[in-house]
Amino acid sequence: MCGRFTLKQTAAALAQAFELETVPDLAAQYNIAPTQMIATVLHKPESDRREFQQLRWGLIPSWSKDPSIGAKLINARAETVAEKPSFRSAFKRRRCLVLADGFFEWQKKQNKKQPFYFRLQNEKPFAFAGLWEKWQSASGEEIDSCTILTTAANELLEPIHDRMPVILAPEDYNQWLDPQLESPEVLEPLLRSYPAASMTSYPVSILVNKPQHNSPDCVVPINDNNT
């Protein structure tokens, strides 16, 4: 799964990496947690271009009567996303890029869990494959929310966890965002494990276990035996 990640890039770096005209100045985030607002990129049909948008992490299906369901739908399995009632409509028509530059996974060790930080070797920003949805309450309240797709772990993650978030290759961004593409046969091949050779990881402090901790200390390497 993917339950925490980071985004520490400047607005200029994000605009360049994702071919955006404008990106607001964002505070560095070292421990992004579910239900928080996160940075995404959507394709807007009215402008026929990519646009930056913040969405709530945890997808709320349009048919849901209770928005709290979003806290349980922070991830969608790539293998079943085309059939699951909570995700299949968004998979066809409302796909997005979730912007990040690293993420955390926890390794079970005896009676504790050790957090590890994963990022690209080049430390550049990247995009998780995401889905988004618009939800409206009976009183008219609107919430735009999203989920992050996951797939089988690559060789780097396998010793830590059996799943990993889908990191899209930059050359696949346009295809993933294209609202004209609805076929699972076309989209599912994009949802593969990212090459392990292009990534790195290391253990970090258990500070990251609590969402209120949002500082550079969350991503500082530590000795695996001293958490």
mmCIF file of C-alpha atoms in Angstrom:
data_model
loop_
_atom_site.group_PDB
_atom_site.id
_atom_site.type_symbol
_atom_site.label_atom_id
_atom_site.label_comp_id
_atom_site.label_asym_id
_atom_site.label_seq_id
_atom_site.Cartn_x
_atom_site.Cartn_y
_atom_site.Cartn_z
ATOM 1 C CA MET A 1 0.000 0.000 0.000
ATOM 2 C CA CYS A 2 0.972 3.657 0.093
ATOM 3 C CA GLY A 3 0.052 5.420 3.315
ATOM 4 C CA ARG A 4 2.599 8.252 3.571
ATOM 5 C CA PHE A 5 4.687 10.207 1.100
ATOM 6 C CA THR A 6 6.618 13.440 0.609
ATOM 7 C CA LEU A 7 6.668 16.451 -1.697
ATOM 8 C CA LYS A 8 9.507 18.898 -1.063
ATOM 9 C CA GLN A 9 9.975 20.372 -4.555
ATOM 10 C CA THR A 10 9.764 24.014 -5.545
ATOM 11 C CA ALA A 11 6.904 25.301 -7.660
ATOM 12 C CA ALA A 12 9.335 25.880 -10.524
ATOM 13 C CA ALA A 13 10.612 22.301 -10.394
ATOM 14 C CA LEU A 14 7.078 20.918 -10.435
ATOM 15 C CA ALA A 15 6.019 23.168 -13.299
ATOM 16 C CA GLN A 16 8.962 21.978 -15.355
ATOM 17 C CA ALA A 17 8.610 18.280 -14.519
ATOM 18 C CA PHE A 18 4.896 18.123 -15.251
ATOM 19 C CA GLU A 19 4.624 20.744 -18.013
ATOM 20 C CA LEU A 20 2.354 23.066 -16.065
ATOM 21 C CA GLU A 21 1.828 26.755 -16.772
ATOM 22 C CA THR A 22 1.376 27.648 -13.124
ATOM 23 C CA VAL A 23 1.998 25.930 -9.795
ATOM 24 C CA PRO A 24 1.318 27.673 -6.468
ATOM 25 C CA ASP A 25 4.096 27.965 -3.916
ATOM 26 C CA LEU A 26 3.789 24.916 -1.693
ATOM 27 C CA ALA A 27 5.265 24.354 1.734
ATOM 28 C CA ALA A 28 7.605 21.354 1.814
ATOM 29 C CA GLN A 29 5.746 18.278 3.084
ATOM 30 C CA TYR A 30 7.777 15.516 4.735
ATOM 31 C CA ASN A 31 4.949 13.302 5.979
ATOM 32 C CA ILE A 32 1.788 13.537 3.875
ATOM 33 C CA ALA A 33 -1.017 11.461 5.391
ATOM 34 C CA PRO A 34 -4.488 10.300 4.297
ATOM 35 C CA THR A 35 -7.360 12.847 4.349
ATOM 36 C CA GLN A 36 -4.906 15.719 3.793
ATOM 37 C CA MET A 37 -5.026 17.893 0.684
ATOM 38 C CA ILE A 38 -2.428 16.759 -1.843
ATOM 39 C CA ALA A 39 -0.947 18.104 -5.087
ATOM 40 C CA THR A 40 -2.248 16.567 -8.303
ATOM 41 C CA VAL A 41 -2.380 17.198 -12.032
ATOM 42 C CA LEU A 42 -5.600 16.748 -14.031
ATOM 43 C CA HIS A 43 -6.387 17.136 -17.704
ATOM 44 C CA LYS A 44 -9.084 19.788 -18.063
ATOM 45 C CA PRO A 45 -11.201 19.215 -21.203
ATOM 46 C CA GLU A 46 -12.352 22.835 -21.270
ATOM 47 C CA SER A 47 -8.791 24.087 -21.622
ATOM 48 C CA ASP A 48 -7.363 20.895 -23.193
ATOM 49 C CA ARG A 49 -4.275 21.112 -21.019
ATOM 50 C CA ARG A 50 -2.799 19.922 -17.745
ATOM 51 C CA GLU A 51 -3.746 21.865 -14.649
ATOM 52 C CA PHE A 52 -2.566 21.744 -11.046
ATOM 53 C CA GLN A 53 -5.235 20.980 -8.449
ATOM 54 C CA GLN A 54 -5.283 20.024 -4.794
ATOM 55 C CA LEU A 55 -7.492 17.073 -3.872
ATOM 56 C CA ARG A 56 -8.332 15.345 -0.622
ATOM 57 C CA TRP A 57 -6.445 12.048 -0.272
ATOM 58 C CA GLY A 58 -9.006 9.266 0.118
ATOM 59 C CA LEU A 59 -11.498 8.797 -2.711
ATOM 60 C CA ILE A 60 -15.176 9.393 -1.957
ATOM 61 C CA PRO A 61 -17.344 7.643 -4.587
ATOM 62 C CA SER A 62 -20.001 9.898 -6.049
ATOM 63 C CA TRP A 63 -22.735 7.500 -4.863
ATOM 64 C CA SER A 64 -21.550 7.390 -1.240
ATOM 65 C CA LYS A 65 -23.800 8.941 1.391
ATOM 66 C CA ASP A 66 -20.972 9.309 3.922
ATOM 67 C CA PRO A 67 -17.717 11.086 3.005
ATOM 68 C CA SER A 68 -15.875 9.268 5.800
ATOM 69 C CA ILE A 69 -15.519 6.288 3.448
ATOM 70 C CA GLY A 70 -12.662 8.191 1.822
ATOM 71 C CA ALA A 71 -10.336 7.356 4.721
ATOM 72 C CA LYS A 72 -10.645 3.682 3.726
ATOM 73 C CA LEU A 73 -10.078 4.294 0.012
ATOM 74 C CA ILE A 74 -6.627 5.877 -0.024
ATOM 75 C CA ASN A 75 -5.326 3.139 -2.349
ATOM 76 C CA ALA A 76 -6.738 1.118 -5.246
ATOM 77 C CA ARG A 77 -5.199 -2.145 -6.433
ATOM 78 C CA ALA A 78 -4.150 -1.900 -10.082
ATOM 79 C CA GLU A 79 -5.161 -5.514 -10.693
ATOM 80 C CA THR A 80 -8.843 -4.939 -9.799
ATOM 81 C CA VAL A 81 -9.411 -1.208 -10.250
ATOM 82 C CA ALA A 82 -11.340 -1.618 -13.517
ATOM 83 C CA GLU A 83 -14.011 -3.766 -11.826
ATOM 84 C CA LYS A 84 -14.327 -2.382 -8.293
ATOM 85 C CA PRO A 85 -17.536 -0.320 -7.892
ATOM 86 C CA SER A 86 -15.712 2.347 -5.875
ATOM 87 C CA PHE A 87 -13.138 2.972 -8.614
ATOM 88 C CA ARG A 88 -14.292 1.747 -12.029
ATOM 89 C CA SER A 89 -15.996 4.976 -13.114
ATOM 90 C CA ALA A 90 -13.005 7.122 -12.117
ATOM 91 C CA PHE A 91 -10.645 4.634 -13.779
ATOM 92 C CA LYS A 92 -12.447 5.202 -17.071
ATOM 93 C CA ARG A 93 -12.892 8.956 -16.955
ATOM 94 C CA ARG A 94 -11.120 10.685 -14.054
ATOM 95 C CA ARG A 95 -7.446 9.809 -13.834
ATOM 96 C CA CYS A 96 -4.806 12.098 -12.356
ATOM 97 C CA LEU A 97 -1.150 12.409 -11.464
ATOM 98 C CA VAL A 98 -0.357 12.555 -7.740
ATOM 99 C CA LEU A 99 2.833 14.555 -7.278
ATOM 100 C CA ALA A 100 5.543 13.214 -4.961
ATOM 101 C CA ASP A 101 9.274 12.858 -4.504
ATOM 102 C CA GLY A 102 9.380 9.969 -2.060
ATOM 103 C CA PHE A 103 7.241 7.599 -0.006
ATOM 104 C CA PHE A 104 7.405 5.439 3.115
ATOM 105 C CA GLU A 105 6.820 1.763 3.775
ATOM 106 C CA TRP A 106 7.132 -0.204 7.017
ATOM 107 C CA GLN A 107 8.979 -3.470 7.537
ATOM 108 C CA LYS A 108 7.750 -5.807 10.256
ATOM 109 C CA LYS A 109 10.572 -6.683 12.646
ATOM 110 C CA GLN A 110 9.713 -8.867 15.627
ATOM 111 C CA ASN A 111 7.331 -6.714 17.664
ATOM 112 C CA LYS A 112 7.862 -3.417 15.820
ATOM 113 C CA LYS A 113 7.664 -1.844 12.383
ATOM 114 C CA GLN A 114 10.665 -0.049 10.906
ATOM 115 C CA PRO A 115 9.870 2.767 8.438
ATOM 116 C CA PHE A 116 11.879 3.028 5.224
ATOM 117 C CA TYR A 117 12.000 5.956 2.820
ATOM 118 C CA PHE A 118 11.974 5.340 -0.933
ATOM 119 C CA ARG A 119 12.829 7.836 -3.672
ATOM 120 C CA LEU A 120 14.323 8.007 -7.135
ATOM 121 C CA GLN A 121 18.106 7.857 -7.468
ATOM 122 C CA ASN A 122 18.103 11.287 -9.147
ATOM 123 C CA GLU A 123 15.891 12.796 -6.381
ATOM 124 C CA LYS A 124 13.552 14.286 -8.982
ATOM 125 C CA PRO A 125 9.781 14.580 -8.509
ATOM 126 C CA PHE A 126 7.566 11.863 -9.950
ATOM 127 C CA ALA A 127 3.900 11.002 -10.290
ATOM 128 C CA PHE A 128 1.842 8.252 -8.728
ATOM 129 C CA ALA A 129 -1.035 6.994 -10.865
ATOM 130 C CA GLY A 130 -4.176 8.405 -9.281
ATOM 131 C CA LEU A 131 -7.951 8.510 -9.730
ATOM 132 C CA TRP A 132 -10.186 11.360 -8.660
ATOM 133 C CA GLU A 133 -13.872 11.828 -7.970
ATOM 134 C CA LYS A 134 -16.299 14.662 -7.266
ATOM 135 C CA TRP A 135 -18.698 14.076 -4.393
ATOM 136 C CA GLN A 136 -21.677 16.190 -3.372
ATOM 137 C CA SER A 137 -23.728 15.944 -0.198
ATOM 138 C CA ALA A 138 -27.496 16.352 0.014
ATOM 139 C CA SER A 139 -26.911 19.888 1.293
ATOM 140 C CA GLY A 140 -24.707 20.805 -1.662
ATOM 141 C CA GLU A 141 -21.249 20.446 -0.074
ATOM 142 C CA GLU A 142 -18.684 19.403 -2.677
ATOM 143 C CA ILE A 143 -15.433 17.483 -2.114
ATOM 144 C CA ASP A 144 -12.912 16.568 -4.799
ATOM 145 C CA SER A 145 -10.925 13.539 -3.642
ATOM 146 C CA CYS A 146 -8.453 10.997 -4.992
ATOM 147 C CA THR A 147 -6.773 7.649 -4.484
ATOM 148 C CA ILE A 148 -3.324 6.252 -5.343
ATOM 149 C CA LEU A 149 -2.970 3.029 -7.311
ATOM 150 C CA THR A 150 -0.720 0.245 -6.073
ATOM 151 C CA THR A 151 0.896 -2.774 -7.713
ATOM 152 C CA ALA A 152 3.281 -5.622 -6.878
ATOM 153 C CA ALA A 153 6.525 -4.549 -5.219
ATOM 154 C CA ASN A 154 9.735 -4.385 -7.234
ATOM 155 C CA GLU A 155 12.991 -6.005 -6.081
ATOM 156 C CA LEU A 156 13.905 -3.031 -3.896
ATOM 157 C CA LEU A 157 10.624 -3.052 -1.992
ATOM 158 C CA GLU A 158 10.043 -6.793 -1.745
ATOM 159 C CA PRO A 159 12.057 -7.248 1.483
ATOM 160 C CA ILE A 160 10.032 -4.448 3.095
ATOM 161 C CA HIS A 161 6.510 -4.800 1.681
ATOM 162 C CA ASP A 162 4.731 -6.817 -1.029
ATOM 163 C CA ARG A 163 3.032 -3.763 -2.578
ATOM 164 C CA MET A 164 4.190 -0.391 -3.886
ATOM 165 C CA PRO A 165 2.519 2.690 -5.340
ATOM 166 C CA VAL A 166 2.373 2.854 -9.130
ATOM 167 C CA ILE A 167 4.996 5.377 -10.264
ATOM 168 C CA LEU A 168 4.245 6.385 -13.838
ATOM 169 C CA ALA A 169 6.975 6.860 -16.417
ATOM 170 C CA PRO A 170 6.978 10.496 -17.674
ATOM 171 C CA GLU A 171 6.354 9.302 -21.228
ATOM 172 C CA ASP A 172 3.080 7.747 -20.002
ATOM 173 C CA TYR A 173 1.636 10.899 -18.396
ATOM 174 C CA ASN A 174 -0.317 12.003 -21.464
ATOM 175 C CA GLN A 175 -1.821 8.587 -22.023
ATOM 176 C CA TRP A 176 -2.829 8.229 -18.375
ATOM 177 C CA LEU A 177 -4.479 11.667 -18.329
ATOM 178 C CA ASP A 178 -6.212 11.345 -21.727
ATOM 179 C CA PRO A 179 -9.988 11.386 -21.019
ATOM 180 C CA GLN A 180 -10.659 9.798 -24.410
ATOM 181 C CA LEU A 181 -8.964 6.563 -23.348
ATOM 182 C CA GLU A 182 -11.277 4.282 -21.383
ATOM 183 C CA SER A 183 -10.124 0.789 -22.304
ATOM 184 C CA PRO A 184 -8.529 -1.268 -19.508
ATOM 185 C CA GLU A 185 -6.488 -3.057 -22.182
ATOM 186 C CA VAL A 186 -4.787 0.243 -23.004
ATOM 187 C CA LEU A 187 -4.459 1.607 -19.467
ATOM 188 C CA GLU A 188 -3.523 -1.424 -17.394
ATOM 189 C CA PRO A 189 -0.076 -1.911 -19.015
ATOM 190 C CA LEU A 190 0.897 1.494 -17.587
ATOM 191 C CA LEU A 191 0.349 0.219 -14.046
ATOM 192 C CA ARG A 192 3.581 -1.722 -13.699
ATOM 193 C CA SER A 193 6.213 -1.815 -10.972
ATOM 194 C CA TYR A 194 8.801 0.950 -11.310
ATOM 195 C CA PRO A 195 12.358 -0.245 -12.097
ATOM 196 C CA ALA A 196 14.203 -0.940 -8.854
ATOM 197 C CA ALA A 197 17.536 0.129 -10.361
ATOM 198 C CA SER A 198 16.257 3.703 -10.644
ATOM 199 C CA MET A 199 15.309 3.885 -6.958
ATOM 200 C CA THR A 200 16.995 3.910 -3.563
ATOM 201 C CA SER A 201 15.836 3.417 0.030
ATOM 202 C CA TYR A 202 17.019 3.664 3.617
ATOM 203 C CA PRO A 203 15.578 3.377 7.146
ATOM 204 C CA VAL A 204 14.255 6.506 8.840
ATOM 205 C CA SER A 205 13.082 7.514 12.301
ATOM 206 C CA ILE A 206 9.751 6.389 13.736
ATOM 207 C CA LEU A 207 8.911 10.101 13.882
ATOM 208 C CA VAL A 208 7.132 9.508 10.582
ATOM 209 C CA ASN A 209 4.667 7.200 12.340
ATOM 210 C CA LYS A 210 2.724 10.238 13.555
ATOM 211 C CA PRO A 211 1.211 12.580 10.932
ATOM 212 C CA GLN A 212 1.785 15.639 13.120
ATOM 213 C CA HIS A 213 5.525 15.228 12.581
ATOM 214 C CA ASN A 214 6.270 17.122 9.373
ATOM 215 C CA SER A 215 9.930 18.104 9.317
ATOM 216 C CA PRO A 216 13.155 17.187 7.484
ATOM 217 C CA ASP A 217 13.905 14.779 10.337
ATOM 218 C CA CYS A 218 11.301 12.418 8.834
ATOM 219 C CA VAL A 219 13.570 11.665 5.859
ATOM 220 C CA VAL A 220 16.991 11.666 7.522
ATOM 221 C CA PRO A 221 18.740 8.287 7.210
ATOM 222 C CA ILE A 222 19.327 6.447 10.463
ATOM 223 C CA ASN A 223 21.099 3.338 11.652
ATOM 224 C CA ASP A 224 18.599 0.491 11.253
ATOM 225 C CA ASN A 225 19.275 -0.588 14.843
ATOM 226 C CA ASN A 226 18.672 2.852 16.323
ATOM 227 C CA THR A 227 15.144 4.120 15.715
#
